[in-house]
């Protein structure tokens, strides 16, 4: 099955009770049973069944199975947001005294989370460069995980998953990849060697900008050393599934960050058009990046531009696509604001992955809590504009942006 067929027909092992073509929205908190014995069996995991939506719900299961199929995992758990997914995944294996190695050009919320984890005694080392050569000396016996974004938002650095996963595995640690901006349409991190893939489903997977969510997918191939990963010791009997079982029946369930059933449904129908949307979004972004490059006043950052530092990864790792995010520098904050304010179609909004084109000035919004150094490591400067390209007609988008830029120069 190819990608677009798989999107529609790939996880049909979920049988809907009345043969509905879509999973019904089980908008309930709890599920009722005929006898106490039956419910007892569900709690003992001796029979399949749902008890309470924080722990499981059929609409959420349907979405989990769809994403799991797309990424080629052994199991997936949906969360209330991308941040809930990242925090649950990390807290499933890290405890006080442990270290995380992470990229420096990450999503601002993830950087903030790493700062919060310091208060729990979990220390993050930010690697300015995620090459194996730069990472190797940062690994020590306290390192529990390497965390990176496949295409970092908004820095547009590409993680060399085959090389970094080989290094991580040599050291006995897993590689967790946030693939929100790449999506399984562009690349599948588990196939490239990553151990766990995480998405904010709020972005491209949902696509319509109508619900917040996250998902953790376990590749199920990593050999967990139970001596090293003490948090997994109770789950040893599950072997290679120890991580996902620890998440589902333990940390995620107890932190309480489940996805809402209605959001699971909206994201389920949203993801079915992922292939079509990404095809159009990437083509639009490529055209817009080339059009904006014509202005000597701007410096444009997009992966398919020939002078981009990560250009070679477009063919090597991203199936020829550059993704939906492009950034450009304007020379000053004033000009950045002026351009943004005169756009007719692009919406000023703090999000990415919508079918509508969205723009933002990251320095005065997403990075307001970061230091200058951290911000610049994430590719964000005082004059940077981030664009999340949508599916509008490319001619209209190009006209909108080029007119806005022209009017800012006059
Ligand atoms: C948005 C985003 C997140 C956080 O997801 P939420 O759903 O907003 O919690 C994490 N990583 C990346 C790369 C993102 O773009």
Tab-separated table of C-alpha atoms and ligand atoms in Angstrom:
chain	number	residue	atom	x	y	z
A	1	UNK	CA	0.000	0.000	0.000
A	2	UNK	CA	1.341	3.423	-0.885
A	3	UNK	CA	1.015	6.424	1.398
A	4	UNK	CA	-2.312	7.956	0.338
A	5	UNK	CA	-4.000	4.547	0.196
A	6	UNK	CA	-2.592	3.695	3.612
A	7	UNK	CA	-4.007	6.955	4.983
A	8	UNK	CA	-7.519	5.735	4.136
A	9	UNK	CA	-7.290	1.957	4.336
A	10	UNK	CA	-4.199	1.222	6.422
A	11	UNK	CA	-5.656	0.553	9.861
A	12	UNK	CA	-9.008	-1.067	9.106
A	13	UNK	CA	-8.625	-3.595	11.925
A	14	UNK	CA	-10.779	-1.283	14.074
A	15	UNK	CA	-14.368	-2.481	13.612
A	16	UNK	CA	-16.948	0.205	14.163
A	17	UNK	CA	-20.036	-1.103	16.014
A	18	UNK	CA	-22.680	-0.131	13.420
A	19	UNK	CA	-20.380	-0.373	10.357
A	20	UNK	CA	-19.872	3.393	10.323
A	21	UNK	CA	-17.277	4.434	7.731
A	22	UNK	CA	-15.670	6.639	10.381
A	23	UNK	CA	-15.106	5.931	14.080
A	24	UNK	CA	-18.120	7.196	16.043
A	25	UNK	CA	-17.324	9.987	18.511
A	26	UNK	CA	-17.481	8.281	21.911
A	27	UNK	CA	-18.112	11.510	23.763
A	28	UNK	CA	-18.296	9.905	27.202
A	29	UNK	CA	-16.262	9.935	30.394
A	30	UNK	CA	-16.968	6.307	31.326
A	31	UNK	CA	-18.235	2.963	29.983
A	32	UNK	CA	-20.902	0.804	31.664
A	33	UNK	CA	-20.799	-2.953	32.337
A	34	UNK	CA	-23.443	-5.634	33.005
A	35	UNK	CA	-21.654	-7.015	36.037
A	36	UNK	CA	-18.903	-6.088	38.456
A	37	UNK	CA	-16.997	-9.219	37.351
A	38	UNK	CA	-16.756	-7.889	33.801
A	39	UNK	CA	-15.412	-4.518	34.894
A	40	UNK	CA	-12.954	-6.225	37.246
A	41	UNK	CA	-11.513	-8.161	34.275
A	42	UNK	CA	-11.044	-4.930	32.322
A	43	UNK	CA	-9.152	-3.378	35.233
A	44	UNK	CA	-6.995	-6.501	35.534
A	45	UNK	CA	-6.226	-6.261	31.777
A	46	UNK	CA	-7.724	-9.764	31.469
A	47	UNK	CA	-10.304	-8.668	28.940
A	48	UNK	CA	-10.303	-5.927	26.341
A	49	UNK	CA	-12.581	-3.066	27.124
A	50	UNK	CA	-12.811	0.562	28.022
A	51	UNK	CA	-13.484	1.857	31.508
A	52	UNK	CA	-12.697	5.557	31.656
A	53	UNK	CA	-11.688	7.976	28.871
A	54	UNK	CA	-8.471	9.183	30.534
A	55	UNK	CA	-7.231	5.578	30.216
A	56	UNK	CA	-8.786	4.662	26.881
A	57	UNK	CA	-11.592	5.501	24.480
A	58	UNK	CA	-12.485	3.894	21.117
A	59	UNK	CA	-12.348	7.155	19.125
A	60	UNK	CA	-8.877	7.846	20.485
A	61	UNK	CA	-7.815	4.241	19.775
A	62	UNK	CA	-8.859	4.660	16.135
A	63	UNK	CA	-6.650	7.744	15.751
A	64	UNK	CA	-3.757	6.072	17.609
A	65	UNK	CA	-3.900	3.086	15.264
A	66	UNK	CA	-3.980	5.310	12.199
A	67	UNK	CA	-0.842	7.202	13.231
A	68	UNK	CA	0.872	4.014	14.366
A	69	UNK	CA	0.272	2.496	10.925
A	70	UNK	CA	1.578	5.583	9.124
A	71	UNK	CA	4.771	5.697	11.182
A	72	UNK	CA	5.274	1.936	11.227
A	73	UNK	CA	5.340	1.645	15.029
A	74	UNK	CA	4.413	-1.102	17.497
A	75	UNK	CA	2.101	1.098	19.509
A	76	UNK	CA	0.947	4.685	19.852
A	77	UNK	CA	-0.502	6.781	22.672
A	78	UNK	CA	-2.399	9.996	22.021
A	79	UNK	CA	-2.028	12.958	24.351
A	80	UNK	CA	-3.822	16.205	25.061
A	81	UNK	CA	-1.128	18.207	23.211
A	82	UNK	CA	2.276	17.894	21.613
A	83	UNK	CA	3.831	19.147	24.842
A	84	UNK	CA	1.959	16.452	26.832
A	85	UNK	CA	3.386	13.862	24.427
A	86	UNK	CA	6.960	15.148	24.773
A	87	UNK	CA	6.783	15.439	28.569
A	88	UNK	CA	5.176	11.991	29.034
A	89	UNK	CA	7.733	10.348	26.739
A	90	UNK	CA	10.693	11.903	28.575
A	91	UNK	CA	9.307	11.367	32.076
A	92	UNK	CA	8.721	7.699	31.233
A	93	UNK	CA	12.484	7.090	31.254
A	94	UNK	CA	14.191	10.015	33.023
A	95	UNK	CA	14.541	10.583	36.732
A	96	UNK	CA	16.416	12.970	38.985
A	97	UNK	CA	20.151	12.919	38.200
A	98	UNK	CA	19.646	11.935	34.550
A	99	UNK	CA	20.718	13.883	31.489
A	100	UNK	CA	19.076	14.543	28.139
A	101	UNK	CA	20.976	15.645	25.044
A	102	UNK	CA	18.864	17.862	22.804
A	103	UNK	CA	19.259	20.009	19.727
A	104	UNK	CA	19.552	23.729	20.313
A	105	UNK	CA	17.263	24.883	17.508
A	106	UNK	CA	14.122	23.346	18.973
A	107	UNK	CA	10.526	24.482	19.298
A	108	UNK	CA	10.346	27.171	22.036
A	109	UNK	CA	7.857	25.228	24.191
A	110	UNK	CA	10.172	22.217	24.248
A	111	UNK	CA	13.103	24.390	25.341
A	112	UNK	CA	10.878	25.784	28.134
A	113	UNK	CA	9.977	22.220	29.173
A	114	UNK	CA	13.680	21.312	29.439
A	115	UNK	CA	14.071	24.294	31.793
A	116	UNK	CA	11.167	22.985	33.908
A	117	UNK	CA	12.767	19.537	34.044
A	118	UNK	CA	15.860	21.118	35.657
A	119	UNK	CA	13.678	21.691	38.742
A	120	UNK	CA	13.045	17.926	38.873
A	121	UNK	CA	16.794	17.259	38.699
A	122	UNK	CA	16.778	16.280	35.017
A	123	UNK	CA	19.496	18.189	33.191
A	124	UNK	CA	19.500	18.946	29.464
A	125	UNK	CA	22.631	19.551	27.455
A	126	UNK	CA	21.846	21.573	24.324
A	127	UNK	CA	24.021	20.555	21.400
A	128	UNK	CA	24.538	23.451	18.987
A	129	UNK	CA	25.377	20.900	16.338
A	130	UNK	CA	23.633	17.507	16.163
A	131	UNK	CA	26.385	15.780	14.174
A	132	UNK	CA	27.686	12.510	15.662
A	133	UNK	CA	31.097	14.125	16.038
A	134	UNK	CA	29.699	16.937	18.190
A	135	UNK	CA	27.341	14.638	20.124
A	136	UNK	CA	29.797	11.867	21.036
A	137	UNK	CA	31.700	13.830	23.734
A	138	UNK	CA	28.391	14.920	25.366
A	139	UNK	CA	27.306	11.346	26.112
A	140	UNK	CA	28.089	9.960	29.575
A	141	UNK	CA	26.663	7.332	31.936
A	142	UNK	CA	23.892	9.739	33.026
A	143	UNK	CA	22.633	10.299	29.476
A	144	UNK	CA	19.218	8.676	29.044
A	145	UNK	CA	18.047	9.931	25.664
A	146	UNK	CA	18.966	12.012	22.639
A	147	UNK	CA	16.089	14.260	21.572
A	148	UNK	CA	15.874	16.116	18.270
A	149	UNK	CA	13.432	17.514	15.736
A	150	UNK	CA	13.683	16.023	12.243
A	151	UNK	CA	13.109	19.479	10.706
A	152	UNK	CA	13.497	21.928	13.558
A	153	UNK	CA	10.838	24.596	14.023
A	154	UNK	CA	11.740	27.294	13.119
A	155	UNK	CA	15.536	26.827	12.691
A	156	UNK	CA	15.097	24.402	9.731
A	157	UNK	CA	18.023	22.247	10.799
A	158	UNK	CA	17.636	18.643	9.649
A	159	UNK	CA	18.524	15.798	11.993
A	160	UNK	CA	20.668	13.101	10.382
A	161	UNK	CA	18.638	10.260	11.900
A	162	UNK	CA	20.653	7.318	10.473
A	163	UNK	CA	23.946	8.766	11.786
A	164	UNK	CA	22.658	10.006	15.158
A	165	UNK	CA	20.654	6.839	15.881
A	166	UNK	CA	23.737	4.708	15.133
A	167	UNK	CA	25.740	6.747	17.651
A	168	UNK	CA	22.945	6.590	20.247
A	169	UNK	CA	22.545	2.816	19.879
A	170	UNK	CA	26.284	2.301	20.212
A	171	UNK	CA	26.005	4.086	23.581
A	172	UNK	CA	22.878	2.076	24.570
A	173	UNK	CA	20.528	5.046	24.507
A	174	UNK	CA	17.433	5.716	22.394
A	175	UNK	CA	16.835	8.518	19.895
A	176	UNK	CA	13.495	10.338	20.289
A	177	UNK	CA	12.438	12.412	17.288
A	178	UNK	CA	9.829	15.150	17.187
A	179	UNK	CA	8.645	14.869	13.596
A	180	UNK	CA	5.835	17.443	13.785
A	181	UNK	CA	7.125	19.592	10.924
A	182	UNK	CA	8.175	16.697	8.703
A	183	UNK	CA	5.052	14.501	9.069
A	184	UNK	CA	5.051	10.822	8.002
A	185	UNK	CA	4.360	11.988	4.451
A	186	UNK	CA	7.847	13.506	4.143
A	187	UNK	CA	9.803	11.011	6.265
A	188	UNK	CA	9.285	8.176	8.718
A	189	UNK	CA	11.852	8.518	11.524
A	190	UNK	CA	11.396	4.918	12.755
A	191	UNK	CA	12.379	3.572	9.330
A	192	UNK	CA	15.452	5.833	9.401
A	193	UNK	CA	16.611	4.455	12.768
A	194	UNK	CA	14.840	6.512	15.459
A	195	UNK	CA	13.304	4.649	18.412
A	196	UNK	CA	10.367	6.856	19.331
A	197	UNK	CA	8.575	9.425	17.195
A	198	UNK	CA	6.486	12.230	18.627
A	199	UNK	CA	4.066	14.630	16.938
A	200	UNK	CA	2.095	17.635	17.873
A	201	UNK	CA	-1.053	16.541	15.999
A	202	UNK	CA	-2.285	20.131	16.393
A	203	UNK	CA	-0.251	21.010	13.306
A	204	UNK	CA	-0.045	19.126	9.989
A	205	UNK	CA	-1.682	15.862	11.094
A	206	UNK	CA	-4.932	17.599	12.012
A	207	UNK	CA	-4.301	20.181	9.313
A	208	UNK	CA	-7.494	22.162	9.799
A	209	UNK	CA	-6.355	24.105	12.838
A	210	UNK	CA	-9.299	22.848	14.890
A	211	UNK	CA	-7.849	20.840	17.793
A	212	UNK	CA	-4.780	20.497	19.974
A	213	UNK	CA	-3.261	17.040	20.378
A	214	UNK	CA	-0.115	14.970	20.483
A	215	UNK	CA	1.008	11.408	19.869
A	216	UNK	CA	3.899	9.157	20.915
A	217	UNK	CA	4.752	6.231	18.614
A	218	UNK	CA	7.125	3.504	19.763
A	219	UNK	CA	9.204	1.733	17.133
A	220	UNK	CA	9.494	-1.251	19.503
A	221	UNK	CA	13.031	-2.166	18.418
A	222	UNK	CA	15.145	-0.557	21.131
A	223	UNK	CA	16.662	-2.994	23.667
A	224	UNK	CA	16.018	-1.315	27.026
A	225	UNK	CA	18.683	-2.060	29.607
A	226	UNK	CA	16.555	-2.349	32.740
A	227	UNK	CA	19.571	-1.666	34.988
A	228	UNK	CA	19.986	1.696	33.294
A	229	UNK	CA	16.307	2.530	32.785
A	230	UNK	CA	15.053	1.826	36.318
A	231	UNK	CA	11.666	3.402	35.600
A	232	UNK	CA	11.016	0.493	33.231
A	233	UNK	CA	11.934	-2.268	35.701
A	234	UNK	CA	8.299	-3.162	36.489
A	235	UNK	CA	7.686	-3.444	32.747
A	236	UNK	CA	10.570	-5.785	31.963
A	237	UNK	CA	8.178	-8.638	31.172
A	238	UNK	CA	6.886	-6.687	28.150
A	239	UNK	CA	10.349	-6.849	26.531
A	240	UNK	CA	10.663	-4.433	23.652
A	241	UNK	CA	7.179	-3.056	24.374
A	242	UNK	CA	8.270	-2.027	27.911
A	243	UNK	CA	8.411	1.648	27.001
A	244	UNK	CA	4.967	1.986	25.450
A	245	UNK	CA	3.337	-0.120	28.193
A	246	UNK	CA	5.043	2.041	30.864
A	247	UNK	CA	3.614	5.108	29.127
A	248	UNK	CA	0.096	3.777	28.625
A	249	UNK	CA	-0.518	2.060	31.931
A	250	UNK	CA	1.635	4.274	34.108
A	251	UNK	CA	3.104	7.726	33.507
A	252	UNK	CA	0.688	9.013	30.830
A	253	UNK	CA	-2.341	7.620	32.617
A	254	UNK	CA	-1.197	9.218	35.874
A	255	UNK	CA	-0.131	12.586	34.495
A	256	UNK	CA	-3.612	12.708	32.992
A	257	UNK	CA	-2.863	14.218	29.601
A	258	UNK	CA	-5.305	12.182	27.490
A	259	UNK	CA	-6.626	13.415	24.151
A	260	UNK	CA	-10.253	14.542	24.005
A	261	UNK	CA	-12.442	12.109	21.979
A	262	UNK	CA	-13.818	14.903	19.800
A	263	UNK	CA	-10.256	16.076	19.030
A	264	UNK	CA	-9.315	12.491	18.141
A	265	UNK	CA	-12.216	12.386	15.665
A	266	UNK	CA	-11.375	15.775	14.117
A	267	UNK	CA	-7.727	14.776	13.809
A	268	UNK	CA	-8.706	11.371	12.376
A	269	UNK	CA	-10.629	12.980	9.519
A	270	UNK	CA	-7.963	15.660	9.156
A	271	UNK	CA	-5.076	13.256	8.712
A	272	UNK	CA	-6.853	11.424	5.875
A	273	UNK	CA	-5.922	14.291	3.523
A	274	UNK	CA	-2.331	14.628	4.807
A	275	UNK	CA	-0.752	13.470	1.537
A	276	UNK	CA	-2.712	15.893	-0.642
A	277	UNK	CA	-2.147	18.776	1.730
A	278	UNK	CA	1.587	18.210	2.149
A	279	UNK	CA	2.080	17.893	-1.600
A	280	UNK	CA	0.431	21.291	-2.119
A	281	UNK	CA	1.971	22.929	0.963
A	282	UNK	CA	5.527	21.915	-0.006
A	283	UNK	CA	5.039	23.018	-3.631
A	284	UNK	CA	3.646	26.376	-2.466
A	285	UNK	CA	6.475	26.872	0.043
A	286	UNK	CA	9.079	26.128	-2.616
A	287	UNK	CA	7.496	28.633	-5.043
A	288	UNK	CA	7.100	31.316	-2.377
A	289	UNK	CA	10.695	30.854	-1.171
A	290	UNK	CA	12.026	31.257	-4.718
A	291	UNK	CA	9.843	34.340	-5.312
A	292	UNK	CA	10.980	36.001	-2.072
A	293	UNK	CA	14.638	35.206	-2.872
A	294	UNK	CA	14.358	37.683	-5.751
A	295	UNK	CA	14.385	40.553	-3.239
A	296	UNK	CA	17.943	41.615	-2.346
A	297	UNK	CA	16.491	43.220	0.821
A	298	UNK	CA	15.475	39.811	2.220
A	299	UNK	CA	17.406	36.767	3.279
A	300	UNK	CA	15.238	33.688	2.790
A	301	UNK	CA	15.622	30.436	4.705
A	302	UNK	CA	13.987	27.388	3.071
A	303	UNK	CA	15.346	23.886	2.669
A	304	UNK	CA	14.992	23.532	-1.104
A	305	UNK	CA	16.931	26.751	-1.825
A	306	UNK	CA	20.283	25.663	-3.286
A	307	UNK	CA	22.369	27.620	-0.762
A	308	UNK	CA	20.592	26.254	2.327
A	309	UNK	CA	23.068	24.579	4.728
A	310	UNK	CA	20.810	21.484	4.998
A	311	UNK	CA	19.907	21.394	1.293
A	312	UNK	CA	21.526	17.975	0.710
A	313	UNK	CA	19.100	16.400	3.229
A	314	UNK	CA	16.102	17.247	1.047
A	315	UNK	CA	16.979	14.321	-1.218
A	316	UNK	CA	18.838	12.269	1.409
A	317	UNK	CA	16.197	12.187	4.103
A	318	UNK	CA	13.095	14.197	3.150
A	319	UNK	CA	11.995	12.508	-0.089
A	320	UNK	CA	12.643	15.685	-2.073
A	321	UNK	CA	10.385	17.932	0.042
A	322	UNK	CA	11.270	21.053	1.999
A	323	UNK	CA	8.256	21.102	4.342
A	324	UNK	CA	5.787	23.880	5.022
A	325	UNK	CA	7.839	26.374	7.008
A	326	UNK	CA	9.962	29.145	5.576
A	327	UNK	CA	11.604	32.066	7.315
A	328	UNK	CA	12.901	35.317	5.982
A	329	UNK	CA	14.911	38.135	7.504
A	330	UNK	CA	13.898	41.643	6.641
A	331	UNK	CA	16.672	43.855	8.052
A	332	UNK	CA	14.651	45.219	10.974
A	333	UNK	CA	11.800	44.426	13.340
A	334	UNK	CA	9.924	47.461	11.972
A	335	UNK	CA	10.041	46.155	8.427
A	336	UNK	CA	9.070	42.658	9.610
A	337	UNK	CA	5.983	44.098	11.332
A	338	UNK	CA	5.178	46.282	8.321
A	339	UNK	CA	5.276	43.294	5.947
A	340	UNK	CA	3.211	41.112	8.263
A	341	UNK	CA	0.613	43.827	8.804
A	342	UNK	CA	0.084	44.431	5.101
A	343	UNK	CA	-0.513	40.790	4.114
A	344	UNK	CA	-4.060	40.227	2.863
A	345	UNK	CA	-4.411	36.436	3.011
A	346	UNK	CA	-1.808	35.196	5.455
A	347	UNK	CA	-3.235	35.205	8.975
A	348	UNK	CA	-1.246	36.537	11.927
A	349	UNK	CA	-1.458	33.521	14.216
A	350	UNK	CA	0.752	31.514	16.531
A	351	UNK	CA	0.501	28.108	14.859
A	352	UNK	CA	1.860	26.060	11.966
A	353	UNK	CA	0.488	23.287	9.786
A	354	UNK	CA	-2.857	24.897	9.028
A	355	UNK	CA	-4.327	24.756	5.513
A	356	UNK	CA	-4.362	28.574	5.715
A	357	UNK	CA	-1.041	30.419	5.437
A	358	UNK	CA	-0.015	31.789	8.834
A	359	UNK	CA	2.680	34.336	9.701
A	360	UNK	CA	4.321	35.428	12.913
A	361	UNK	CA	7.238	37.468	14.231
A	362	UNK	CA	8.770	34.762	16.479
A	363	UNK	CA	11.160	37.029	18.454
A	364	UNK	CA	8.308	39.031	19.983
A	365	UNK	CA	6.017	36.026	20.582
A	366	UNK	CA	7.249	32.417	20.636
A	367	UNK	CA	10.717	33.289	21.990
A	368	UNK	CA	9.683	36.009	24.423
A	369	UNK	CA	10.862	33.848	27.349
A	370	UNK	CA	14.142	32.738	25.753
A	371	UNK	CA	17.503	34.445	26.014
A	372	UNK	CA	19.050	36.058	22.929
A	373	UNK	CA	21.555	33.235	22.522
A	374	UNK	CA	18.891	30.528	22.728
A	375	UNK	CA	16.727	32.449	20.289
A	376	UNK	CA	19.508	32.866	17.761
A	377	UNK	CA	20.443	29.194	18.093
A	378	UNK	CA	16.839	28.507	17.046
A	379	UNK	CA	17.398	30.655	13.961
A	380	UNK	CA	15.274	33.510	15.295
A	381	UNK	CA	16.496	37.109	15.043
A	382	UNK	CA	14.849	40.480	15.696
A	383	UNK	CA	14.000	40.754	11.986
A	384	UNK	CA	12.823	37.161	11.310
A	385	UNK	CA	9.376	36.424	9.877
A	386	UNK	CA	8.157	32.808	10.043
A	387	UNK	CA	5.656	31.635	7.466
A	388	UNK	CA	3.650	28.423	7.716
A	389	UNK	CA	2.575	27.974	4.125
A	390	UNK	CA	-0.978	26.848	3.376
A	391	UNK	CA	-2.825	25.405	0.390
A	392	UNK	CA	-4.014	28.646	-1.241
A	393	UNK	CA	-3.392	29.182	-4.960
A	394	UNK	CA	0.339	29.854	-5.274
A	395	UNK	CA	-0.193	32.910	-7.530
A	396	UNK	CA	-2.298	34.606	-4.827
A	397	UNK	CA	0.209	33.785	-2.110
A	398	UNK	CA	3.156	35.054	-4.118
A	399	UNK	CA	1.280	38.268	-5.011
A	400	UNK	CA	0.284	38.821	-1.400
A	401	UNK	CA	3.844	38.460	-0.095
A	402	UNK	CA	5.642	40.288	-2.901
A	403	UNK	CA	3.252	43.261	-2.665
A	404	UNK	CA	3.712	43.406	1.108
A	405	UNK	CA	7.500	43.321	0.729
A	406	UNK	CA	7.445	45.977	-2.007
A	407	UNK	CA	5.286	48.312	0.058
A	408	UNK	CA	7.705	47.925	3.002
A	409	UNK	CA	10.667	48.976	0.851
A	410	UNK	CA	9.082	52.115	-0.610
B	1	LIG	C1	3.749	22.924	18.192
B	1	LIG	C2	4.902	22.075	18.418
B	1	LIG	C3	5.036	21.350	19.611
B	1	LIG	C4	4.050	21.459	20.750
B	1	LIG	O1	2.792	20.983	20.406
B	1	LIG	P1	1.426	21.479	21.091
B	1	LIG	O2	0.398	20.630	20.426
B	1	LIG	O3	1.286	22.934	20.808
B	1	LIG	O4	1.562	21.213	22.544
B	1	LIG	C5	6.138	20.527	19.750
B	1	LIG	N1	7.062	20.432	18.780
B	1	LIG	C6	6.966	21.114	17.619
B	1	LIG	C7	8.027	20.946	16.586
B	1	LIG	C8	5.887	21.955	17.403
B	1	LIG	O5	5.812	22.647	16.261
